[in-house]
Amino acid sequence: MSSFESTVPGEPGDRAVHAAATSEPKGRAGVSTPALAPGRRTERKDTVAEPGAVTIVVPTFNESANIGELLRRITESVPSRLACEVVFVDDSTDDTPEVISEAAQDCPFPVTVIHREEAVGGLGGAVVEGIKAATSDWIVVMDGDCQHPPSLVPELVATGERANAGLVVASRYIKGGSRAGLAGNYRVAVSRCATWLTKSLFPRRLHGISDPMSGFFAIRRSAVTADILQPLGYKILLELAVRSRPREVTEVPFVFQDRYAGESKSSAQEGLRFLRHLVGLRSASPAARMIGFGLIGATGFLPNLLGLYGLTAAGLHYVPAEILANQLGVAWNFLLIEHLLFRDRRRHRRWWDRAGRFAVIANLDLVLRLPLIALFVDRFGMGVLSATALALVTTFVLRFVGTEALVYLPRRGHQGAGRESEAARRAA
């Protein structure tokens, strides 16, 4: 393994910029890149000689046209007031990593580039990687498209110190802030709806945060445990606020600026990932999952009744029609809980294993209900209606517990083996 090295000019004691490379295959722009097995993550890191007072984490995806301007703005506004380092976590398919390495030569602060071959968790996952790589007490997260003004970085940190806060959010929605850089009425409407929805779903967790959709914030490294974060998409502040929100939170107004170059990465697909992320966060507790499980089960009556109507209209006897129609409801419920409630646990079993187990548990509901009703009526002297209601509640709870324990929890030894294989993969 060989490496190439260059020196970043700056203040006395210039810091060296290192990037791991091989003498083998040449990458984009003639820069050597590590030869890795598929799915491995590539890291191109510039060694930081000393920790700064703030680490600026910038997730990037095909932002090569913005890199030079962003680093220029950081150079003009941050180092004179606050020692810093910049960590780019890059998921690009263009030459953004090479552009960063070249632009870093003119920076008076350390610049690190972590290039991920697999964009796990999207831009939110990139931020988590940056948090893990940070060396400073304060971490500022900002976008790479120049819509977040670097001149605000020292104020974010200073405000956090003055307020003894763990999280400082740059907000577009308090006095002095503006969302002027949002392009078009459509994006403004989407931003408003997303903000309203998140604050409605998490009123306690987001209390005191007027702009939970902001991608510009400062957080103390001691206030966040990166390993518990499970980001999906680009709204990492929401993930931080819900899973590990610091006790003290404050805000600083900022004006959302126009994108310097390129196009927005927002899309309908990102919108769907955001909605899935919301559902995953909201259903994180067992009680919330049980409520969601019940609501999904209620929606299963629709395909069940439609199937029953169609089968009986075709001349099938109502008993086999009822059994077949019930399978439509089971399939409907399975698809919804797969994608909404237990998305992060699907890796523990193959899909056909999960589907088969879920179908068995769901159909046992019919088998158990009648004997339970008879038991409640004959043994405990309950009325038919109250016995039926109690049987429905009982089988629902059993169905939920059975689904969580027998379908989506790891098999015995599977979780430990998974950790071992992950550790081996990282060590390789």
GROMACS .gro file of C-alpha atoms in nm:
model
  428
    1MET     CA    1   0.000   0.000   0.000
    2SER     CA    2   0.143   0.335  -0.098
    3SER     CA    3   0.019   0.684  -0.025
    4PHE     CA    4   0.052   1.028  -0.168
    5GLU     CA    5   0.095   1.339   0.043
    6SER     CA    6   0.070   1.713  -0.004
    7THR     CA    7   0.095   2.008   0.230
    8VAL     CA    8  -0.184   2.254   0.301
    9PRO     CA    9  -0.044   2.606   0.323
   10GLY     CA   10  -0.159   2.804   0.622
   11GLU     CA   11  -0.037   2.927   0.952
   12PRO     CA   12   0.292   2.821   1.114
   13GLY     CA   13   0.315   2.446   1.145
   14ASP     CA   14   0.141   2.367   0.816
   15ARG     CA   15  -0.072   2.056   0.835
   16ALA     CA   16  -0.019   1.768   0.592
   17VAL     CA   17  -0.301   1.628   0.382
   18HIS     CA   18  -0.287   1.250   0.339
   19ALA     CA   19  -0.504   1.031   0.118
   20ALA     CA   20  -0.481   0.653   0.118
   21ALA     CA   21  -0.424   0.509  -0.227
   22THR     CA   22  -0.294   0.207  -0.408
   23SER     CA   23  -0.060   0.179  -0.700
   24GLU     CA   24  -0.330  -0.025  -0.873
   25PRO     CA   25  -0.640   0.090  -1.057
   26LYS     CA   26  -0.662   0.456  -1.141
   27GLY     CA   27  -0.981   0.634  -1.041
   28ARG     CA   28  -1.146   0.951  -1.166
   29ALA     CA   29  -0.920   1.233  -1.276
   30GLY     CA   30  -0.621   1.000  -1.265
   31VAL     CA   31  -0.623   0.972  -0.885
   32SER     CA   32  -0.539   0.629  -0.746
   33THR     CA   33  -0.823   0.472  -0.551
   34PRO     CA   34  -0.822   0.173  -0.314
   35ALA     CA   35  -0.906  -0.162  -0.465
   36LEU     CA   36  -1.190  -0.289  -0.250
   37ALA     CA   37  -1.437  -0.571  -0.259
   38PRO     CA   38  -1.794  -0.477  -0.361
   39GLY     CA   39  -1.987  -0.307  -0.081
   40ARG     CA   40  -1.673  -0.202   0.105
   41ARG     CA   41  -1.649   0.162   0.210
   42THR     CA   42  -1.359   0.367   0.078
   43GLU     CA   43  -1.204   0.625   0.308
   44ARG     CA   44  -0.983   0.902   0.180
   45LYS     CA   45  -0.881   1.084   0.495
   46ASP     CA   46  -0.664   1.390   0.538
   47THR     CA   47  -0.481   1.343   0.866
   48VAL     CA   48  -0.566   1.612   1.119
   49ALA     CA   49  -0.259   1.716   1.316
   50GLU     CA   50  -0.456   1.874   1.598
   51PRO     CA   51  -0.824   1.895   1.688
   52GLY     CA   52  -1.000   2.221   1.613
   53ALA     CA   53  -1.257   2.401   1.824
   54VAL     CA   54  -1.526   2.300   1.577
   55THR     CA   55  -1.564   2.022   1.324
   56ILE     CA   56  -1.774   2.117   1.022
   57VAL     CA   57  -1.941   1.807   0.877
   58VAL     CA   58  -2.056   1.839   0.516
   59PRO     CA   59  -2.242   1.546   0.349
   60THR     CA   60  -2.206   1.562  -0.029
   61PHE     CA   61  -2.359   1.395  -0.330
   62ASN     CA   62  -2.236   1.521  -0.668
   63GLU     CA   63  -2.160   1.872  -0.545
   64SER     CA   64  -1.828   1.926  -0.727
   65ALA     CA   65  -1.939   2.264  -0.866
   66ASN     CA   66  -1.999   2.397  -0.513
   67ILE     CA   67  -1.689   2.273  -0.329
   68GLY     CA   68  -1.447   2.552  -0.416
   69GLU     CA   69  -1.697   2.825  -0.327
   70LEU     CA   70  -1.796   2.655  -0.002
   71LEU     CA   71  -1.436   2.619   0.117
   72ARG     CA   72  -1.367   2.978   0.015
   73ARG     CA   73  -1.659   3.102   0.226
   74ILE     CA   74  -1.552   2.888   0.523
   75THR     CA   75  -1.196   3.024   0.492
   76GLU     CA   76  -1.320   3.383   0.488
   77SER     CA   77  -1.551   3.359   0.788
   78VAL     CA   78  -1.455   3.077   1.027
   79PRO     CA   79  -1.078   3.040   1.100
   80SER     CA   80  -1.029   3.405   1.199
   81ARG     CA   81  -1.288   3.362   1.477
   82LEU     CA   82  -1.275   2.991   1.554
   83ALA     CA   83  -1.024   2.715   1.489
   84CYS     CA   84  -1.185   2.450   1.270
   85GLU     CA   85  -1.155   2.135   1.066
   86VAL     CA   86  -1.384   2.029   0.781
   87VAL     CA   87  -1.501   1.669   0.727
   88PHE     CA   88  -1.666   1.587   0.395
   89VAL     CA   89  -1.856   1.258   0.383
   90ASP     CA   90  -1.911   1.190   0.017
   91ASP     CA   91  -2.152   0.958  -0.164
   92SER     CA   92  -2.085   1.106  -0.508
   93THR     CA   93  -2.073   0.930  -0.843
   94ASP     CA   94  -1.885   1.222  -1.003
   95ASP     CA   95  -1.543   1.373  -0.931
   96THR     CA   96  -1.643   1.549  -0.606
   97PRO     CA   97  -1.378   1.367  -0.393
   98GLU     CA   98  -1.099   1.476  -0.629
   99VAL     CA   99  -1.230   1.833  -0.640
  100ILE     CA  100  -1.231   1.843  -0.259
  101SER     CA  101  -0.874   1.715  -0.239
  102GLU     CA  102  -0.758   1.976  -0.488
  103ALA     CA  103  -0.946   2.264  -0.324
  104ALA     CA  104  -0.815   2.163   0.018
  105GLN     CA  105  -0.462   2.261  -0.085
  106ASP     CA  106  -0.551   2.627  -0.040
  107CYS     CA  107  -0.726   2.590   0.295
  108PRO     CA  108  -0.566   2.708   0.623
  109PHE     CA  109  -0.741   2.427   0.814
  110PRO     CA  110  -0.746   2.046   0.798
  111VAL     CA  111  -0.982   1.890   0.545
  112THR     CA  112  -1.093   1.527   0.560
  113VAL     CA  113  -1.268   1.334   0.283
  114ILE     CA  114  -1.453   1.010   0.360
  115HIS     CA  115  -1.588   0.858   0.040
  116ARG     CA  116  -1.853   0.590   0.087
  117GLU     CA  117  -1.903   0.333  -0.188
  118GLU     CA  118  -2.243   0.246  -0.038
  119ALA     CA  119  -2.465   0.536   0.071
  120VAL     CA  120  -2.613   0.366   0.378
  121GLY     CA  121  -2.880   0.588   0.535
  122GLY     CA  122  -2.852   0.854   0.263
  123LEU     CA  123  -2.723   1.199   0.356
  124GLY     CA  124  -2.829   1.137   0.716
  125GLY     CA  125  -2.606   0.831   0.726
  126ALA     CA  126  -2.323   1.042   0.586
  127VAL     CA  127  -2.366   1.290   0.872
  128VAL     CA  128  -2.344   1.006   1.126
  129GLU     CA  129  -2.013   0.898   0.967
  130GLY     CA  130  -1.892   1.255   0.997
  131ILE     CA  131  -1.992   1.275   1.364
  132LYS     CA  132  -1.792   0.959   1.432
  133ALA     CA  133  -1.488   1.108   1.258
  134ALA     CA  134  -1.509   1.448   1.433
  135THR     CA  135  -1.229   1.544   1.674
  136SER     CA  136  -1.375   1.864   1.823
  137ASP     CA  137  -1.609   1.929   2.113
  138TRP     CA  138  -1.853   2.106   1.880
  139ILE     CA  139  -1.981   1.967   1.550
  140VAL     CA  140  -2.158   2.186   1.295
  141VAL     CA  141  -2.355   2.010   1.022
  142MET     CA  142  -2.423   2.200   0.699
  143ASP     CA  143  -2.507   2.127   0.335
  144GLY     CA  144  -2.253   2.137   0.054
  145ASP     CA  145  -2.458   2.356  -0.182
  146CYS     CA  146  -2.377   2.690  -0.012
  147GLN     CA  147  -2.735   2.748   0.104
  148HIS     CA  148  -2.614   2.747   0.465
  149PRO     CA  149  -2.391   3.049   0.537
  150PRO     CA  150  -2.056   2.947   0.695
  151SER     CA  151  -2.036   3.294   0.852
  152LEU     CA  152  -2.294   3.168   1.105
  153VAL     CA  153  -2.077   2.879   1.228
  154PRO     CA  154  -1.894   3.078   1.501
  155GLU     CA  155  -2.225   3.221   1.624
  156LEU     CA  156  -2.382   2.875   1.648
  157VAL     CA  157  -2.095   2.755   1.867
  158ALA     CA  158  -2.081   3.077   2.074
  159THR     CA  159  -2.457   3.061   2.135
  160GLY     CA  160  -2.427   2.701   2.250
  161GLU     CA  161  -2.151   2.793   2.492
  162ARG     CA  162  -2.337   3.092   2.633
  163ALA     CA  163  -2.660   2.895   2.679
  164ASN     CA  164  -2.479   2.580   2.795
  165ALA     CA  165  -2.681   2.402   2.527
  166GLY     CA  166  -2.614   2.067   2.369
  167LEU     CA  167  -2.788   2.151   2.041
  168VAL     CA  168  -2.812   2.481   1.855
  169VAL     CA  169  -3.045   2.487   1.553
  170ALA     CA  170  -3.015   2.743   1.273
  171SER     CA  171  -3.382   2.822   1.215
  172ARG     CA  172  -3.559   2.981   0.920
  173TYR     CA  173  -3.877   3.027   1.124
  174ILE     CA  174  -3.781   3.259   1.411
  175LYS     CA  175  -3.740   3.636   1.400
  176GLY     CA  176  -3.450   3.726   1.172
  177GLY     CA  177  -3.470   3.398   0.977
  178SER     CA  178  -3.600   3.340   0.625
  179ARG     CA  179  -3.657   3.053   0.383
  180ALA     CA  180  -3.587   3.281   0.085
  181GLY     CA  181  -3.362   3.023  -0.081
  182LEU     CA  182  -3.640   2.766  -0.125
  183ALA     CA  183  -3.704   2.750  -0.498
  184GLY     CA  184  -4.072   2.788  -0.586
  185ASN     CA  185  -4.405   2.767  -0.411
  186TYR     CA  186  -4.405   2.387  -0.432
  187ARG     CA  187  -4.093   2.348  -0.216
  188VAL     CA  188  -4.222   2.609   0.028
  189ALA     CA  189  -4.550   2.418   0.064
  190VAL     CA  190  -4.369   2.086   0.108
  191SER     CA  191  -4.142   2.238   0.374
  192ARG     CA  192  -4.438   2.382   0.563
  193CYS     CA  193  -4.629   2.053   0.554
  194ALA     CA  194  -4.325   1.852   0.663
  195THR     CA  195  -4.260   2.089   0.953
  196TRP     CA  196  -4.622   2.078   1.067
  197LEU     CA  197  -4.634   1.698   1.040
  198THR     CA  198  -4.316   1.637   1.237
  199LYS     CA  199  -4.407   1.882   1.513
  200SER     CA  200  -4.754   1.722   1.536
  201LEU     CA  201  -4.609   1.372   1.569
  202PHE     CA  202  -4.337   1.466   1.820
  203PRO     CA  203  -4.470   1.763   2.022
  204ARG     CA  204  -4.256   1.691   2.329
  205ARG     CA  205  -3.934   1.591   2.158
  206LEU     CA  206  -3.945   1.891   1.923
  207HIS     CA  207  -4.056   2.143   2.183
  208GLY     CA  208  -3.841   2.453   2.140
  209ILE     CA  209  -3.733   2.358   1.785
  210SER     CA  210  -3.915   2.576   1.533
  211ASP     CA  211  -3.736   2.430   1.229
  212PRO     CA  212  -3.698   2.050   1.269
  213MET     CA  213  -3.635   2.024   0.893
  214SER     CA  214  -3.320   2.237   0.917
  215GLY     CA  215  -3.001   2.078   0.793
  216PHE     CA  216  -2.786   2.344   0.961
  217PHE     CA  217  -2.710   2.301   1.331
  218ALA     CA  218  -2.438   2.266   1.594
  219ILE     CA  219  -2.422   1.985   1.848
  220ARG     CA  220  -2.182   1.895   2.126
  221ARG     CA  221  -2.004   1.571   2.055
  222SER     CA  222  -2.075   1.461   2.413
  223ALA     CA  223  -2.450   1.513   2.358
  224VAL     CA  224  -2.493   1.252   2.087
  225THR     CA  225  -2.427   0.879   2.068
  226ALA     CA  226  -2.380   0.808   1.699
  227ASP     CA  227  -2.432   0.433   1.736
  228ILE     CA  228  -2.800   0.469   1.835
  229LEU     CA  229  -2.888   0.678   1.529
  230GLN     CA  230  -3.074   0.509   1.243
  231PRO     CA  231  -3.106   0.780   0.975
  232LEU     CA  232  -3.305   0.729   0.658
  233GLY     CA  233  -3.272   1.010   0.406
  234TYR     CA  234  -3.156   1.364   0.462
  235LYS     CA  235  -3.342   1.490   0.772
  236ILE     CA  236  -3.078   1.405   1.028
  237LEU     CA  237  -3.179   1.678   1.276
  238LEU     CA  238  -3.514   1.504   1.326
  239GLU     CA  239  -3.330   1.179   1.399
  240LEU     CA  240  -3.103   1.350   1.651
  241ALA     CA  241  -3.387   1.534   1.820
  242VAL     CA  242  -3.606   1.227   1.863
  243ARG     CA  243  -3.351   0.959   1.950
  244SER     CA  244  -3.092   1.152   2.152
  245ARG     CA  245  -3.207   1.510   2.198
  246PRO     CA  246  -2.986   1.703   2.441
  247ARG     CA  247  -3.161   1.851   2.741
  248GLU     CA  248  -3.081   2.212   2.650
  249VAL     CA  249  -3.169   2.331   2.300
  250THR     CA  250  -3.152   2.681   2.160
  251GLU     CA  251  -3.190   2.842   1.816
  252VAL     CA  252  -3.022   3.104   1.600
  253PRO     CA  253  -3.201   3.268   1.305
  254PHE     CA  254  -3.057   3.226   0.957
  255VAL     CA  255  -3.149   3.317   0.602
  256PHE     CA  256  -3.169   3.014   0.375
  257GLN     CA  257  -2.971   3.117   0.068
  258ASP     CA  258  -2.991   3.032  -0.301
  259ARG     CA  259  -2.807   2.724  -0.419
  260TYR     CA  260  -2.470   2.830  -0.566
  261ALA     CA  261  -2.459   2.569  -0.844
  262GLY     CA  262  -2.622   2.242  -0.949
  263GLU     CA  263  -2.970   2.112  -0.879
  264SER     CA  264  -3.158   2.021  -0.563
  265LYS     CA  265  -3.145   1.656  -0.461
  266SER     CA  266  -3.503   1.667  -0.329
  267SER     CA  267  -3.731   1.423  -0.508
  268ALA     CA  268  -4.049   1.221  -0.467
  269GLN     CA  269  -3.832   0.925  -0.363
  270GLU     CA  270  -3.669   1.131  -0.088
  271GLY     CA  271  -4.018   1.238   0.022
  272LEU     CA  272  -4.122   0.874   0.059
  273ARG     CA  273  -3.805   0.795   0.253
  274PHE     CA  274  -3.886   1.087   0.482
  275LEU     CA  275  -4.236   0.952   0.548
  276ARG     CA  276  -4.098   0.605   0.620
  277HIS     CA  277  -3.847   0.763   0.854
  278LEU     CA  278  -4.126   0.943   1.039
  279VAL     CA  279  -4.321   0.620   1.082
  280GLY     CA  280  -4.009   0.440   1.203
  281LEU     CA  281  -3.934   0.708   1.460
  282ARG     CA  282  -4.295   0.728   1.578
  283SER     CA  283  -4.321   0.349   1.617
  284ALA     CA  284  -3.991   0.307   1.800
  285SER     CA  285  -4.158   0.219   2.134
  286PRO     CA  286  -4.350  -0.111   2.183
  287ALA     CA  287  -4.670   0.078   2.274
  288ALA     CA  288  -4.652   0.287   1.956
  289ARG     CA  289  -4.580  -0.024   1.748
  290MET     CA  290  -4.882  -0.198   1.897
  291ILE     CA  291  -5.105   0.098   1.809
  292GLY     CA  292  -4.966   0.103   1.457
  293PHE     CA  293  -5.013  -0.273   1.432
  294GLY     CA  294  -5.378  -0.232   1.529
  295LEU     CA  295  -5.438   0.049   1.281
  296ILE     CA  296  -5.280  -0.153   1.001
  297GLY     CA  297  -5.490  -0.454   1.101
  298ALA     CA  298  -5.804  -0.242   1.078
  299THR     CA  299  -5.721  -0.144   0.720
  300GLY     CA  300  -5.701  -0.516   0.635
  301PHE     CA  301  -6.080  -0.542   0.661
  302LEU     CA  302  -6.114  -0.361   0.326
  303PRO     CA  303  -5.931  -0.614   0.104
  304ASN     CA  304  -6.090  -0.892   0.311
  305LEU     CA  305  -6.445  -0.769   0.244
  306LEU     CA  306  -6.373  -0.691  -0.123
  307GLY     CA  307  -6.230  -1.039  -0.172
  308LEU     CA  308  -6.528  -1.199   0.005
  309TYR     CA  309  -6.771  -1.005  -0.214
  310GLY     CA  310  -6.592  -1.103  -0.533
  311LEU     CA  311  -6.561  -1.472  -0.445
  312THR     CA  312  -6.921  -1.514  -0.331
  313ALA     CA  313  -7.045  -1.320  -0.635
  314ALA     CA  314  -6.853  -1.570  -0.848
  315GLY     CA  315  -7.053  -1.853  -0.688
  316LEU     CA  316  -6.807  -1.982  -0.428
  317HIS     CA  317  -6.955  -2.105  -0.099
  318TYR     CA  318  -6.916  -1.850   0.178
  319VAL     CA  319  -6.701  -2.074   0.404
  320PRO     CA  320  -6.409  -2.128   0.162
  321ALA     CA  321  -6.466  -1.774   0.033
  322GLU     CA  322  -6.417  -1.640   0.386
  323ILE     CA  323  -6.096  -1.840   0.429
  324LEU     CA  324  -5.954  -1.721   0.094
  325ALA     CA  325  -6.063  -1.361   0.149
  326ASN     CA  326  -5.892  -1.362   0.486
  327GLN     CA  327  -5.564  -1.434   0.308
  328LEU     CA  328  -5.601  -1.110   0.113
  329GLY     CA  329  -5.625  -0.920   0.440
  330VAL     CA  330  -5.325  -1.111   0.575
  331ALA     CA  331  -5.117  -1.025   0.266
  332TRP     CA  332  -5.222  -0.660   0.287
  333ASN     CA  333  -5.129  -0.636   0.655
  334PHE     CA  334  -4.797  -0.811   0.598
  335LEU     CA  335  -4.691  -0.567   0.326
  336LEU     CA  336  -4.776  -0.265   0.541
  337ILE     CA  337  -4.604  -0.380   0.858
  338GLU     CA  338  -4.300  -0.485   0.652
  339HIS     CA  339  -4.253  -0.135   0.513
  340LEU     CA  340  -4.386   0.076   0.800
  341LEU     CA  341  -4.334  -0.096   1.135
  342PHE     CA  342  -4.052  -0.347   1.104
  343ARG     CA  343  -3.849  -0.220   0.810
  344ASP     CA  344  -3.525  -0.216   1.011
  345ARG     CA  345  -3.573  -0.578   1.128
  346ARG     CA  346  -3.633  -0.747   0.796
  347ARG     CA  347  -3.268  -0.849   0.760
  348HIS     CA  348  -3.299  -1.110   1.036
  349ARG     CA  349  -3.499  -1.355   0.818
  350ARG     CA  350  -3.566  -1.414   0.449
  351TRP     CA  351  -3.888  -1.266   0.312
  352TRP     CA  352  -4.055  -1.603   0.252
  353ASP     CA  353  -3.974  -1.706   0.609
  354ARG     CA  354  -4.124  -1.386   0.745
  355ALA     CA  355  -4.431  -1.413   0.519
  356GLY     CA  356  -4.496  -1.775   0.616
  357ARG     CA  357  -4.464  -1.713   0.987
  358PHE     CA  358  -4.685  -1.404   0.968
  359ALA     CA  359  -4.954  -1.596   0.775
  360VAL     CA  360  -4.958  -1.878   1.031
  361ILE     CA  361  -4.988  -1.635   1.323
  362ALA     CA  362  -5.258  -1.429   1.148
  363ASN     CA  363  -5.469  -1.734   1.065
  364LEU     CA  364  -5.438  -1.874   1.415
  365ASP     CA  365  -5.646  -1.574   1.517
  366LEU     CA  366  -5.952  -1.737   1.359
  367VAL     CA  367  -5.878  -2.073   1.520
  368LEU     CA  368  -5.830  -1.929   1.870
  369ARG     CA  369  -6.114  -1.679   1.876
  370LEU     CA  370  -6.410  -1.919   1.889
  371PRO     CA  371  -6.267  -2.142   2.168
  372LEU     CA  372  -6.182  -1.828   2.368
  373ILE     CA  373  -6.536  -1.695   2.331
  374ALA     CA  374  -6.675  -2.030   2.442
  375LEU     CA  375  -6.437  -2.034   2.741
  376PHE     CA  376  -6.535  -1.683   2.851
  377VAL     CA  377  -6.908  -1.758   2.816
  378ASP     CA  378  -6.926  -2.110   2.960
  379ARG     CA  379  -6.652  -2.093   3.225
  380PHE     CA  380  -6.673  -1.732   3.340
  381GLY     CA  381  -7.038  -1.659   3.263
  382MET     CA  382  -6.971  -1.359   3.040
  383GLY     CA  383  -7.219  -1.229   2.785
  384VAL     CA  384  -7.159  -1.308   2.418
  385LEU     CA  385  -7.077  -0.950   2.320
  386SER     CA  386  -6.836  -0.886   2.607
  387ALA     CA  387  -6.677  -1.228   2.556
  388THR     CA  388  -6.632  -1.156   2.185
  389ALA     CA  389  -6.475  -0.816   2.258
  390LEU     CA  390  -6.236  -0.966   2.513
  391ALA     CA  391  -6.144  -1.246   2.272
  392LEU     CA  392  -6.068  -0.992   1.998
  393VAL     CA  393  -5.842  -0.795   2.232
  394THR     CA  394  -5.669  -1.111   2.355
  395THR     CA  395  -5.600  -1.250   2.009
  396PHE     CA  396  -5.484  -0.907   1.891
  397VAL     CA  397  -5.227  -0.883   2.171
  398LEU     CA  398  -5.114  -1.241   2.108
  399ARG     CA  399  -5.089  -1.172   1.735
  400PHE     CA  400  -4.877  -0.860   1.794
  401VAL     CA  401  -4.646  -1.030   2.045
  402GLY     CA  402  -4.615  -1.336   1.822
  403THR     CA  403  -4.538  -1.125   1.515
  404GLU     CA  404  -4.269  -0.925   1.694
  405ALA     CA  405  -4.111  -1.225   1.868
  406LEU     CA  406  -4.142  -1.499   1.605
  407VAL     CA  407  -4.120  -1.303   1.280
  408TYR     CA  408  -3.901  -0.997   1.334
  409LEU     CA  409  -3.672  -1.060   1.629
  410PRO     CA  410  -3.330  -1.211   1.545
  411ARG     CA  411  -3.296  -1.586   1.561
  412ARG     CA  412  -3.098  -1.719   1.855
  413GLY     CA  413  -2.729  -1.658   1.788
  414HIS     CA  414  -2.809  -1.466   1.471
  415GLN     CA  415  -2.757  -1.122   1.626
  416GLY     CA  416  -2.423  -1.216   1.776
  417ALA     CA  417  -2.309  -1.372   1.451
  418GLY     CA  418  -2.416  -1.060   1.266
  419ARG     CA  419  -2.207  -0.842   1.497
  420GLU     CA  420  -1.907  -1.070   1.454
  421SER     CA  421  -1.935  -1.064   1.075
  422GLU     CA  422  -1.973  -0.684   1.081
  423ALA     CA  423  -1.666  -0.650   1.302
  424ALA     CA  424  -1.473  -0.880   1.071
  425ARG     CA  425  -1.586  -0.681   0.768
  426ARG     CA  426  -1.464  -0.355   0.920
  427ALA     CA  427  -1.134  -0.507   1.030
  428ALA     CA  428  -1.066  -0.657   0.687
   0.00000   0.00000   0.00000
